[in-house]
Amino acid sequence: MRFFCILFLLLTAGCASFSVNDLYKEPTFNYQTTQLQQLSFSELYAKTQLTITNHNAYSLPIQSVTAQLMVAGEPIIALDSPIPTLAPSSTTSVELNWSLAYSALSDAAQIYLSENELPLTLALTPTFEVPVLGARSVNWQREFLVPIAKAPKVRVTDWKVSNISLSALTLSFDLAIDNPNVFSFVTEDWQLALNTENKNIASFDLNDGSIAAESATQKQVELTLGLFDLGIAALNGLKQGSWPDSLELDVSGDWRSDDLDVPLPLITSNSLKALF
């Protein structure tokens, strides 16, 4: 019946001043949100949600659909698009699950990895089977940003020997913890460790704290270590104001962000090694 109604309208279009636009209205697409599902320093998993509104009084079956994510105008991921038949005069919700490994980015897109966010373009080209009129395609694109997780950086801005006795030496450190990310995070159970030849000779627990996005926080700590554990060469270097190559200052601990709904990547002592 719907077929014959549309056919009748087409045949009488000249008399009734109807046009194809009166018979078929292109569906509209609305981007909703992109939610991170998993985040690491090398890849991310996410879910993008959008809605499609069918303004016509008849259903629109899907003939085919091309869905892809692009960076810098270059397609990088072909998506499986679960777009169903659009019911008459209704809005349909669509979810696209996808993952992106940063190593898959082209040379032109790799430059974005130095930034804190990656600009992505979702491109959809569905072809609908319109009664009587046949196949009709829609080209739709939407740009959005996803965060690129980067490990915090711990910098030693100043240090000195604050006390020395016959058996021990105390070092004072001014530390800066940099957050290069577009999200804030909270440090949890961070520990400062002084190691020599893979052996821990002193450690200090840092108080938990919050660091705002793209900012830094300052901390002052003291480490006391035995002279026997330190060694003569390292001791002489410290007394002369020179940091010994044999000493490494490592930081370990966990972090979380209330700005994101997913756990942050695991950070190791190597990624948090203090920089002088």
PDB file of C-alpha atoms in Angstrom:
ATOM      1  CA  MET A   1       0.000   0.000   0.000  1.00  0.00           C
ATOM      2  CA  ARG A   2       2.837   2.413   0.907  1.00  0.00           C
ATOM      3  CA  PHE A   3       4.466   1.724  -2.472  1.00  0.00           C
ATOM      4  CA  PHE A   4       1.303   2.602  -4.414  1.00  0.00           C
ATOM      5  CA  CYS A   5       0.729   5.757  -2.383  1.00  0.00           C
ATOM      6  CA  ILE A   6       4.213   7.021  -3.188  1.00  0.00           C
ATOM      7  CA  LEU A   7       3.846   6.011  -6.830  1.00  0.00           C
ATOM      8  CA  PHE A   8       0.554   7.887  -7.054  1.00  0.00           C
ATOM      9  CA  LEU A   9       2.157  10.999  -5.611  1.00  0.00           C
ATOM     10  CA  LEU A  10       4.952  10.807  -8.158  1.00  0.00           C
ATOM     11  CA  LEU A  11       2.538  10.434 -11.077  1.00  0.00           C
ATOM     12  CA  THR A  12       0.499  13.396  -9.926  1.00  0.00           C
ATOM     13  CA  ALA A  13       3.484  15.526  -8.894  1.00  0.00           C
ATOM     14  CA  GLY A  14       3.027  17.945 -11.808  1.00  0.00           C
ATOM     15  CA  CYS A  15      -0.579  18.692 -10.937  1.00  0.00           C
ATOM     16  CA  ALA A  16      -0.241  18.804  -7.218  1.00  0.00           C
ATOM     17  CA  SER A  17       3.113  20.696  -7.220  1.00  0.00           C
ATOM     18  CA  PHE A  18       4.838  17.820  -5.418  1.00  0.00           C
ATOM     19  CA  SER A  19       8.570  17.222  -5.765  1.00  0.00           C
ATOM     20  CA  VAL A  20      10.973  14.463  -4.791  1.00  0.00           C
ATOM     21  CA  ASN A  21      11.805  16.495  -1.696  1.00  0.00           C
ATOM     22  CA  ASP A  22       8.185  16.176  -0.618  1.00  0.00           C
ATOM     23  CA  LEU A  23       8.361  12.402  -0.964  1.00  0.00           C
ATOM     24  CA  TYR A  24      11.735  11.779   0.686  1.00  0.00           C
ATOM     25  CA  LYS A  25      13.483  13.665   3.450  1.00  0.00           C
ATOM     26  CA  GLU A  26      17.079  12.800   4.152  1.00  0.00           C
ATOM     27  CA  PRO A  27      17.687  11.342   7.633  1.00  0.00           C
ATOM     28  CA  THR A  28      19.555  13.582  10.059  1.00  0.00           C
ATOM     29  CA  PHE A  29      22.494  12.433  12.171  1.00  0.00           C
ATOM     30  CA  ASN A  30      23.313  13.790  15.614  1.00  0.00           C
ATOM     31  CA  TYR A  31      26.550  13.029  17.448  1.00  0.00           C
ATOM     32  CA  GLN A  32      25.971  12.314  21.145  1.00  0.00           C
ATOM     33  CA  THR A  33      29.194  11.355  22.912  1.00  0.00           C
ATOM     34  CA  THR A  34      32.329   9.213  22.856  1.00  0.00           C
ATOM     35  CA  GLN A  35      33.045   7.213  25.996  1.00  0.00           C
ATOM     36  CA  LEU A  36      36.436   5.688  26.712  1.00  0.00           C
ATOM     37  CA  GLN A  37      36.301   1.991  27.530  1.00  0.00           C
ATOM     38  CA  GLN A  38      40.005   1.351  28.065  1.00  0.00           C
ATOM     39  CA  LEU A  39      43.084   3.560  27.957  1.00  0.00           C
ATOM     40  CA  SER A  40      46.805   2.828  27.738  1.00  0.00           C
ATOM     41  CA  PHE A  41      49.946   4.645  26.646  1.00  0.00           C
ATOM     42  CA  SER A  42      49.812   2.919  23.241  1.00  0.00           C
ATOM     43  CA  GLU A  43      46.118   2.497  22.378  1.00  0.00           C
ATOM     44  CA  LEU A  44      42.573   3.220  23.422  1.00  0.00           C
ATOM     45  CA  TYR A  45      39.170   1.573  23.241  1.00  0.00           C
ATOM     46  CA  ALA A  46      36.028   3.668  22.992  1.00  0.00           C
ATOM     47  CA  LYS A  47      32.330   3.722  22.183  1.00  0.00           C
ATOM     48  CA  THR A  48      30.774   6.478  20.079  1.00  0.00           C
ATOM     49  CA  GLN A  49      27.049   7.119  20.332  1.00  0.00           C
ATOM     50  CA  LEU A  50      24.854   8.947  17.822  1.00  0.00           C
ATOM     51  CA  THR A  51      21.225   9.154  16.779  1.00  0.00           C
ATOM     52  CA  ILE A  52      19.619   8.989  13.320  1.00  0.00           C
ATOM     53  CA  THR A  53      16.202  10.534  12.758  1.00  0.00           C
ATOM     54  CA  ASN A  54      13.943   9.332   9.942  1.00  0.00           C
ATOM     55  CA  HIS A  55      11.567  12.175   9.037  1.00  0.00           C
ATOM     56  CA  ASN A  56       9.592  10.065   6.574  1.00  0.00           C
ATOM     57  CA  ALA A  57       6.306   8.280   7.188  1.00  0.00           C
ATOM     58  CA  TYR A  58       7.819   5.052   5.884  1.00  0.00           C
ATOM     59  CA  SER A  59      10.738   2.882   6.983  1.00  0.00           C
ATOM     60  CA  LEU A  60      14.195   3.151   5.417  1.00  0.00           C
ATOM     61  CA  PRO A  61      16.021  -0.177   5.070  1.00  0.00           C
ATOM     62  CA  ILE A  62      19.814  -0.059   4.936  1.00  0.00           C
ATOM     63  CA  GLN A  63      21.276  -1.216   1.629  1.00  0.00           C
ATOM     64  CA  SER A  64      24.928  -0.652   2.604  1.00  0.00           C
ATOM     65  CA  VAL A  65      27.002   1.526   4.891  1.00  0.00           C
ATOM     66  CA  THR A  66      30.609   2.687   5.042  1.00  0.00           C
ATOM     67  CA  ALA A  67      31.829   3.776   8.469  1.00  0.00           C
ATOM     68  CA  GLN A  68      35.359   4.880   9.272  1.00  0.00           C
ATOM     69  CA  LEU A  69      37.482   6.990  11.584  1.00  0.00           C
ATOM     70  CA  MET A  70      39.893   9.482  10.064  1.00  0.00           C
ATOM     71  CA  VAL A  71      42.875  11.447  11.336  1.00  0.00           C
ATOM     72  CA  ALA A  72      44.246  14.383   9.354  1.00  0.00           C
ATOM     73  CA  GLY A  73      41.841  13.497   6.548  1.00  0.00           C
ATOM     74  CA  GLU A  74      43.194   9.954   6.230  1.00  0.00           C
ATOM     75  CA  PRO A  75      41.055   6.881   7.007  1.00  0.00           C
ATOM     76  CA  ILE A  76      42.676   4.814   9.762  1.00  0.00           C
ATOM     77  CA  ILE A  77      39.921   2.473  10.966  1.00  0.00           C
ATOM     78  CA  ALA A  78      37.046   0.797   9.140  1.00  0.00           C
ATOM     79  CA  LEU A  79      34.171   0.363  11.588  1.00  0.00           C
ATOM     80  CA  ASP A  80      31.465  -2.256  11.816  1.00  0.00           C
ATOM     81  CA  SER A  81      28.330  -0.141  11.751  1.00  0.00           C
ATOM     82  CA  PRO A  82      25.203  -1.699  13.280  1.00  0.00           C
ATOM     83  CA  ILE A  83      22.763   0.745  11.665  1.00  0.00           C
ATOM     84  CA  PRO A  84      19.371  -1.005  11.509  1.00  0.00           C
ATOM     85  CA  THR A  85      16.370  -0.282   9.323  1.00  0.00           C
ATOM     86  CA  LEU A  86      15.055   3.130  10.322  1.00  0.00           C
ATOM     87  CA  ALA A  87      11.473   2.955  11.549  1.00  0.00           C
ATOM     88  CA  PRO A  88       8.965   5.519  10.208  1.00  0.00           C
ATOM     89  CA  SER A  89       9.020   8.962  11.839  1.00  0.00           C
ATOM     90  CA  SER A  90      11.362   7.916  14.621  1.00  0.00           C
ATOM     91  CA  THR A  91      14.846   8.367  16.058  1.00  0.00           C
ATOM     92  CA  THR A  92      17.251   5.429  16.262  1.00  0.00           C
ATOM     93  CA  SER A  93      20.237   5.228  18.624  1.00  0.00           C
ATOM     94  CA  VAL A  94      23.467   3.746  17.265  1.00  0.00           C
ATOM     95  CA  GLU A  95      26.608   2.667  19.144  1.00  0.00           C
ATOM     96  CA  LEU A  96      29.960   2.222  17.418  1.00  0.00           C
ATOM     97  CA  ASN A  97      32.643   0.314  19.339  1.00  0.00           C
ATOM     98  CA  TRP A  98      36.179   0.870  18.147  1.00  0.00           C
ATOM     99  CA  SER A  99      39.825   0.712  19.138  1.00  0.00           C
ATOM    100  CA  LEU A 100      42.876   2.613  17.969  1.00  0.00           C
ATOM    101  CA  ALA A 101      46.536   1.643  18.262  1.00  0.00           C
ATOM    102  CA  TYR A 102      48.741   4.720  17.988  1.00  0.00           C
ATOM    103  CA  SER A 103      51.247   2.726  15.945  1.00  0.00           C
ATOM    104  CA  ALA A 104      48.618   2.476  13.193  1.00  0.00           C
ATOM    105  CA  LEU A 105      48.657   6.227  12.618  1.00  0.00           C
ATOM    106  CA  SER A 106      50.255   7.485   9.433  1.00  0.00           C
ATOM    107  CA  ASP A 107      53.373   9.640   9.464  1.00  0.00           C
ATOM    108  CA  ALA A 108      51.207  12.713   8.905  1.00  0.00           C
ATOM    109  CA  ALA A 109      49.023  11.827  11.886  1.00  0.00           C
ATOM    110  CA  GLN A 110      51.883  10.885  14.228  1.00  0.00           C
ATOM    111  CA  ILE A 111      52.449  14.567  14.935  1.00  0.00           C
ATOM    112  CA  TYR A 112      49.256  14.596  16.994  1.00  0.00           C
ATOM    113  CA  LEU A 113      50.788  12.157  19.480  1.00  0.00           C
ATOM    114  CA  SER A 114      52.915  15.000  20.799  1.00  0.00           C
ATOM    115  CA  GLU A 115      49.696  16.793  21.718  1.00  0.00           C
ATOM    116  CA  ASN A 116      47.418  15.951  24.625  1.00  0.00           C
ATOM    117  CA  GLU A 117      44.373  15.165  22.501  1.00  0.00           C
ATOM    118  CA  LEU A 118      43.846  13.341  19.226  1.00  0.00           C
ATOM    119  CA  PRO A 119      41.379  14.881  16.734  1.00  0.00           C
ATOM    120  CA  LEU A 120      39.266  12.196  15.093  1.00  0.00           C
ATOM    121  CA  THR A 121      36.632  12.405  12.377  1.00  0.00           C
ATOM    122  CA  LEU A 122      33.795   9.901  12.256  1.00  0.00           C
ATOM    123  CA  ALA A 123      32.597   9.497   8.657  1.00  0.00           C
ATOM    124  CA  LEU A 124      29.422   7.590   7.790  1.00  0.00           C
ATOM    125  CA  THR A 125      28.040   6.955   4.311  1.00  0.00           C
ATOM    126  CA  PRO A 126      24.880   4.864   4.579  1.00  0.00           C
ATOM    127  CA  THR A 127      22.789   4.001   1.540  1.00  0.00           C
ATOM    128  CA  PHE A 128      19.056   3.691   2.208  1.00  0.00           C
ATOM    129  CA  GLU A 129      16.547   1.837   0.063  1.00  0.00           C
ATOM    130  CA  VAL A 130      13.799   4.396  -0.543  1.00  0.00           C
ATOM    131  CA  PRO A 131      10.497   3.051  -1.877  1.00  0.00           C
ATOM    132  CA  VAL A 132       9.980   3.867  -5.578  1.00  0.00           C
ATOM    133  CA  LEU A 133      12.896   6.325  -5.625  1.00  0.00           C
ATOM    134  CA  GLY A 134      15.528   3.637  -5.118  1.00  0.00           C
ATOM    135  CA  ALA A 135      18.888   3.940  -3.347  1.00  0.00           C
ATOM    136  CA  ARG A 136      19.745   7.211  -1.633  1.00  0.00           C
ATOM    137  CA  SER A 137      23.088   7.846   0.086  1.00  0.00           C
ATOM    138  CA  VAL A 138      23.928  10.251   2.888  1.00  0.00           C
ATOM    139  CA  ASN A 139      27.427  11.564   3.629  1.00  0.00           C
ATOM    140  CA  TRP A 140      27.873  12.615   7.254  1.00  0.00           C
ATOM    141  CA  GLN A 141      30.973  13.542   9.266  1.00  0.00           C
ATOM    142  CA  ARG A 142      31.639  14.704  12.799  1.00  0.00           C
ATOM    143  CA  GLU A 143      34.917  15.711  14.458  1.00  0.00           C
ATOM    144  CA  PHE A 144      35.659  15.023  18.108  1.00  0.00           C
ATOM    145  CA  LEU A 145      38.639  14.772  20.463  1.00  0.00           C
ATOM    146  CA  VAL A 146      39.920  11.904  22.593  1.00  0.00           C
ATOM    147  CA  PRO A 147      42.600  12.269  25.294  1.00  0.00           C
ATOM    148  CA  ILE A 148      46.068  10.798  24.807  1.00  0.00           C
ATOM    149  CA  ALA A 149      47.302   9.385  28.108  1.00  0.00           C
ATOM    150  CA  LYS A 150      50.842  10.378  29.045  1.00  0.00           C
ATOM    151  CA  ALA A 151      52.809   9.306  32.084  1.00  0.00           C
ATOM    152  CA  PRO A 152      53.398  11.979  34.731  1.00  0.00           C
ATOM    153  CA  LYS A 153      56.908  13.374  34.942  1.00  0.00           C
ATOM    154  CA  VAL A 154      58.826  13.761  38.174  1.00  0.00           C
ATOM    155  CA  ARG A 155      61.580  16.383  38.127  1.00  0.00           C
ATOM    156  CA  VAL A 156      64.179  17.173  40.762  1.00  0.00           C
ATOM    157  CA  THR A 157      64.328  20.963  40.700  1.00  0.00           C
ATOM    158  CA  ASP A 158      66.854  21.180  43.533  1.00  0.00           C
ATOM    159  CA  TRP A 159      68.696  18.948  45.991  1.00  0.00           C
ATOM    160  CA  LYS A 160      71.257  19.324  48.740  1.00  0.00           C
ATOM    161  CA  VAL A 161      72.958  17.486  51.593  1.00  0.00           C
ATOM    162  CA  SER A 162      71.034  18.824  54.588  1.00  0.00           C
ATOM    163  CA  ASN A 163      72.778  16.793  57.282  1.00  0.00           C
ATOM    164  CA  ILE A 164      75.700  14.404  57.657  1.00  0.00           C
ATOM    165  CA  SER A 165      76.974  12.387  60.601  1.00  0.00           C
ATOM    166  CA  LEU A 166      79.503   9.632  61.143  1.00  0.00           C
ATOM    167  CA  SER A 167      76.985   6.991  60.050  1.00  0.00           C
ATOM    168  CA  ALA A 168      74.296   8.638  57.911  1.00  0.00           C
ATOM    169  CA  LEU A 169      73.596  11.347  55.376  1.00  0.00           C
ATOM    170  CA  THR A 170      70.331  13.219  54.777  1.00  0.00           C
ATOM    171  CA  LEU A 171      69.377  14.489  51.331  1.00  0.00           C
ATOM    172  CA  SER A 172      66.707  17.151  50.769  1.00  0.00           C
ATOM    173  CA  PHE A 173      64.851  17.232  47.455  1.00  0.00           C
ATOM    174  CA  ASP A 174      62.567  19.754  45.804  1.00  0.00           C
ATOM    175  CA  LEU A 175      60.361  17.782  43.426  1.00  0.00           C
ATOM    176  CA  ALA A 176      57.986  18.884  40.683  1.00  0.00           C
ATOM    177  CA  ILE A 177      55.348  16.415  39.479  1.00  0.00           C
ATOM    178  CA  ASP A 178      54.127  17.412  36.027  1.00  0.00           C
ATOM    179  CA  ASN A 179      50.736  16.409  34.642  1.00  0.00           C
ATOM    180  CA  PRO A 180      50.879  16.744  30.836  1.00  0.00           C
ATOM    181  CA  ASN A 181      47.339  15.377  30.388  1.00  0.00           C
ATOM    182  CA  VAL A 182      44.046  17.156  29.680  1.00  0.00           C
ATOM    183  CA  PHE A 183      42.544  15.397  32.696  1.00  0.00           C
ATOM    184  CA  SER A 184      43.364  15.797  36.376  1.00  0.00           C
ATOM    185  CA  PHE A 185      44.558  12.863  38.451  1.00  0.00           C
ATOM    186  CA  VAL A 186      45.108  11.840  42.040  1.00  0.00           C
ATOM    187  CA  THR A 187      48.324  10.162  43.176  1.00  0.00           C
ATOM    188  CA  GLU A 188      47.908   7.056  45.310  1.00  0.00           C
ATOM    189  CA  ASP A 189      50.626   5.377  47.396  1.00  0.00           C
ATOM    190  CA  TRP A 190      53.552   7.025  45.606  1.00  0.00           C
ATOM    191  CA  GLN A 191      56.970   6.194  46.990  1.00  0.00           C
ATOM    192  CA  LEU A 192      60.323   7.845  46.352  1.00  0.00           C
ATOM    193  CA  ALA A 193      63.170   5.325  46.281  1.00  0.00           C
ATOM    194  CA  LEU A 194      66.925   5.884  46.080  1.00  0.00           C
ATOM    195  CA  ASN A 195      68.653   2.957  44.395  1.00  0.00           C
ATOM    196  CA  THR A 196      72.233   2.058  43.608  1.00  0.00           C
ATOM    197  CA  GLU A 197      73.110  -0.891  41.389  1.00  0.00           C
ATOM    198  CA  ASN A 198      69.468  -2.081  41.559  1.00  0.00           C
ATOM    199  CA  LYS A 199      69.602  -2.064  45.360  1.00  0.00           C
ATOM    200  CA  ASN A 200      67.301   0.150  47.397  1.00  0.00           C
ATOM    201  CA  ILE A 201      69.143   2.134  50.045  1.00  0.00           C
ATOM    202  CA  ALA A 202      66.418   4.595  51.102  1.00  0.00           C
ATOM    203  CA  SER A 203      62.734   5.292  50.468  1.00  0.00           C
ATOM    204  CA  PHE A 204      60.077   7.838  51.356  1.00  0.00           C
ATOM    205  CA  ASP A 205      56.259   7.739  51.051  1.00  0.00           C
ATOM    206  CA  LEU A 206      54.776  10.750  49.282  1.00  0.00           C
ATOM    207  CA  ASN A 207      51.447  12.102  50.486  1.00  0.00           C
ATOM    208  CA  ASP A 208      48.532  11.488  48.123  1.00  0.00           C
ATOM    209  CA  GLY A 209      47.424  14.570  46.253  1.00  0.00           C
ATOM    210  CA  SER A 210      45.508  15.887  43.254  1.00  0.00           C
ATOM    211  CA  ILE A 211      47.173  17.470  40.229  1.00  0.00           C
ATOM    212  CA  ALA A 212      45.086  19.576  37.858  1.00  0.00           C
ATOM    213  CA  ALA A 213      45.156  19.065  34.103  1.00  0.00           C
ATOM    214  CA  GLU A 214      48.259  20.395  32.356  1.00  0.00           C
ATOM    215  CA  SER A 215      49.815  21.674  35.561  1.00  0.00           C
ATOM    216  CA  ALA A 216      52.429  20.723  38.163  1.00  0.00           C
ATOM    217  CA  THR A 217      52.676  20.377  41.913  1.00  0.00           C
ATOM    218  CA  GLN A 218      55.689  20.853  44.172  1.00  0.00           C
ATOM    219  CA  LYS A 219      56.851  18.554  46.961  1.00  0.00           C
ATOM    220  CA  GLN A 220      59.750  18.653  49.414  1.00  0.00           C
ATOM    221  CA  VAL A 221      61.120  15.389  50.796  1.00  0.00           C
ATOM    222  CA  GLU A 222      64.101  14.168  52.784  1.00  0.00           C
ATOM    223  CA  LEU A 223      65.872  10.831  52.510  1.00  0.00           C
ATOM    224  CA  THR A 224      68.292   9.537  55.126  1.00  0.00           C
ATOM    225  CA  LEU A 225      70.718   6.820  54.087  1.00  0.00           C
ATOM    226  CA  GLY A 226      73.577   4.997  55.690  1.00  0.00           C
ATOM    227  CA  LEU A 227      77.094   5.912  54.586  1.00  0.00           C
ATOM    228  CA  PHE A 228      78.016   2.250  54.285  1.00  0.00           C
ATOM    229  CA  ASP A 229      75.183   1.664  51.785  1.00  0.00           C
ATOM    230  CA  LEU A 230      76.072   4.800  49.874  1.00  0.00           C
ATOM    231  CA  GLY A 231      79.708   4.069  49.147  1.00  0.00           C
ATOM    232  CA  ILE A 232      82.780   6.322  49.219  1.00  0.00           C
ATOM    233  CA  ALA A 233      82.594   7.497  45.593  1.00  0.00           C
ATOM    234  CA  ALA A 234      78.930   8.466  45.800  1.00  0.00           C
ATOM    235  CA  LEU A 235      79.465  10.117  49.178  1.00  0.00           C
ATOM    236  CA  ASN A 236      82.308  12.272  47.887  1.00  0.00           C
ATOM    237  CA  GLY A 237      80.252  13.274  44.850  1.00  0.00           C
ATOM    238  CA  LEU A 238      77.288  14.332  46.962  1.00  0.00           C
ATOM    239  CA  LYS A 239      79.472  16.310  49.357  1.00  0.00           C
ATOM    240  CA  GLN A 240      80.922  18.173  46.370  1.00  0.00           C
ATOM    241  CA  GLY A 241      77.449  18.943  44.991  1.00  0.00           C
ATOM    242  CA  SER A 242      77.665  16.475  42.103  1.00  0.00           C
ATOM    243  CA  TRP A 243      74.973  13.824  41.647  1.00  0.00           C
ATOM    244  CA  PRO A 244      76.637  10.390  41.227  1.00  0.00           C
ATOM    245  CA  ASP A 245      75.795   8.353  38.134  1.00  0.00           C
ATOM    246  CA  SER A 246      75.446   5.274  40.347  1.00  0.00           C
ATOM    247  CA  LEU A 247      72.433   6.733  42.164  1.00  0.00           C
ATOM    248  CA  GLU A 248      68.938   6.529  40.681  1.00  0.00           C
ATOM    249  CA  LEU A 249      65.888   8.219  42.118  1.00  0.00           C
ATOM    250  CA  ASP A 250      62.742   6.262  41.222  1.00  0.00           C
ATOM    251  CA  VAL A 251      59.087   6.900  41.919  1.00  0.00           C
ATOM    252  CA  SER A 252      56.406   4.225  42.012  1.00  0.00           C
ATOM    253  CA  GLY A 253      52.707   4.253  42.759  1.00  0.00           C
ATOM    254  CA  ASP A 254      49.229   4.381  41.284  1.00  0.00           C
ATOM    255  CA  TRP A 255      47.021   7.116  39.884  1.00  0.00           C
ATOM    256  CA  ARG A 256      43.378   7.657  39.022  1.00  0.00           C
ATOM    257  CA  SER A 257      41.282  10.372  37.425  1.00  0.00           C
ATOM    258  CA  ASP A 258      37.801  11.477  38.417  1.00  0.00           C
ATOM    259  CA  ASP A 259      37.522  13.145  34.998  1.00  0.00           C
ATOM    260  CA  LEU A 260      37.497   9.788  33.214  1.00  0.00           C
ATOM    261  CA  ASP A 261      35.284   6.746  33.656  1.00  0.00           C
ATOM    262  CA  VAL A 262      38.093   4.253  33.025  1.00  0.00           C
ATOM    263  CA  PRO A 263      41.213   3.195  34.956  1.00  0.00           C
ATOM    264  CA  LEU A 264      44.405   4.976  33.961  1.00  0.00           C
ATOM    265  CA  PRO A 265      47.317   3.011  32.447  1.00  0.00           C
ATOM    266  CA  LEU A 266      49.687   1.217  34.776  1.00  0.00           C
ATOM    267  CA  ILE A 267      52.730   3.340  35.533  1.00  0.00           C
ATOM    268  CA  THR A 268      56.090   1.763  36.299  1.00  0.00           C
ATOM    269  CA  SER A 269      59.251   2.982  37.989  1.00  0.00           C
ATOM    270  CA  ASN A 270      60.818   3.391  34.549  1.00  0.00           C
ATOM    271  CA  SER A 271      58.059   5.713  33.355  1.00  0.00           C
ATOM    272  CA  LEU A 272      58.250   7.681  36.621  1.00  0.00           C
ATOM    273  CA  LYS A 273      62.030   7.845  36.959  1.00  0.00           C
ATOM    274  CA  ALA A 274      62.938  11.216  38.431  1.00  0.00           C
ATOM    275  CA  LEU A 275      64.661  13.604  36.035  1.00  0.00           C
ATOM    276  CA  PHE A 276      67.458  15.925  37.152  1.00  0.00           C
TER     277      PHE A 276
END
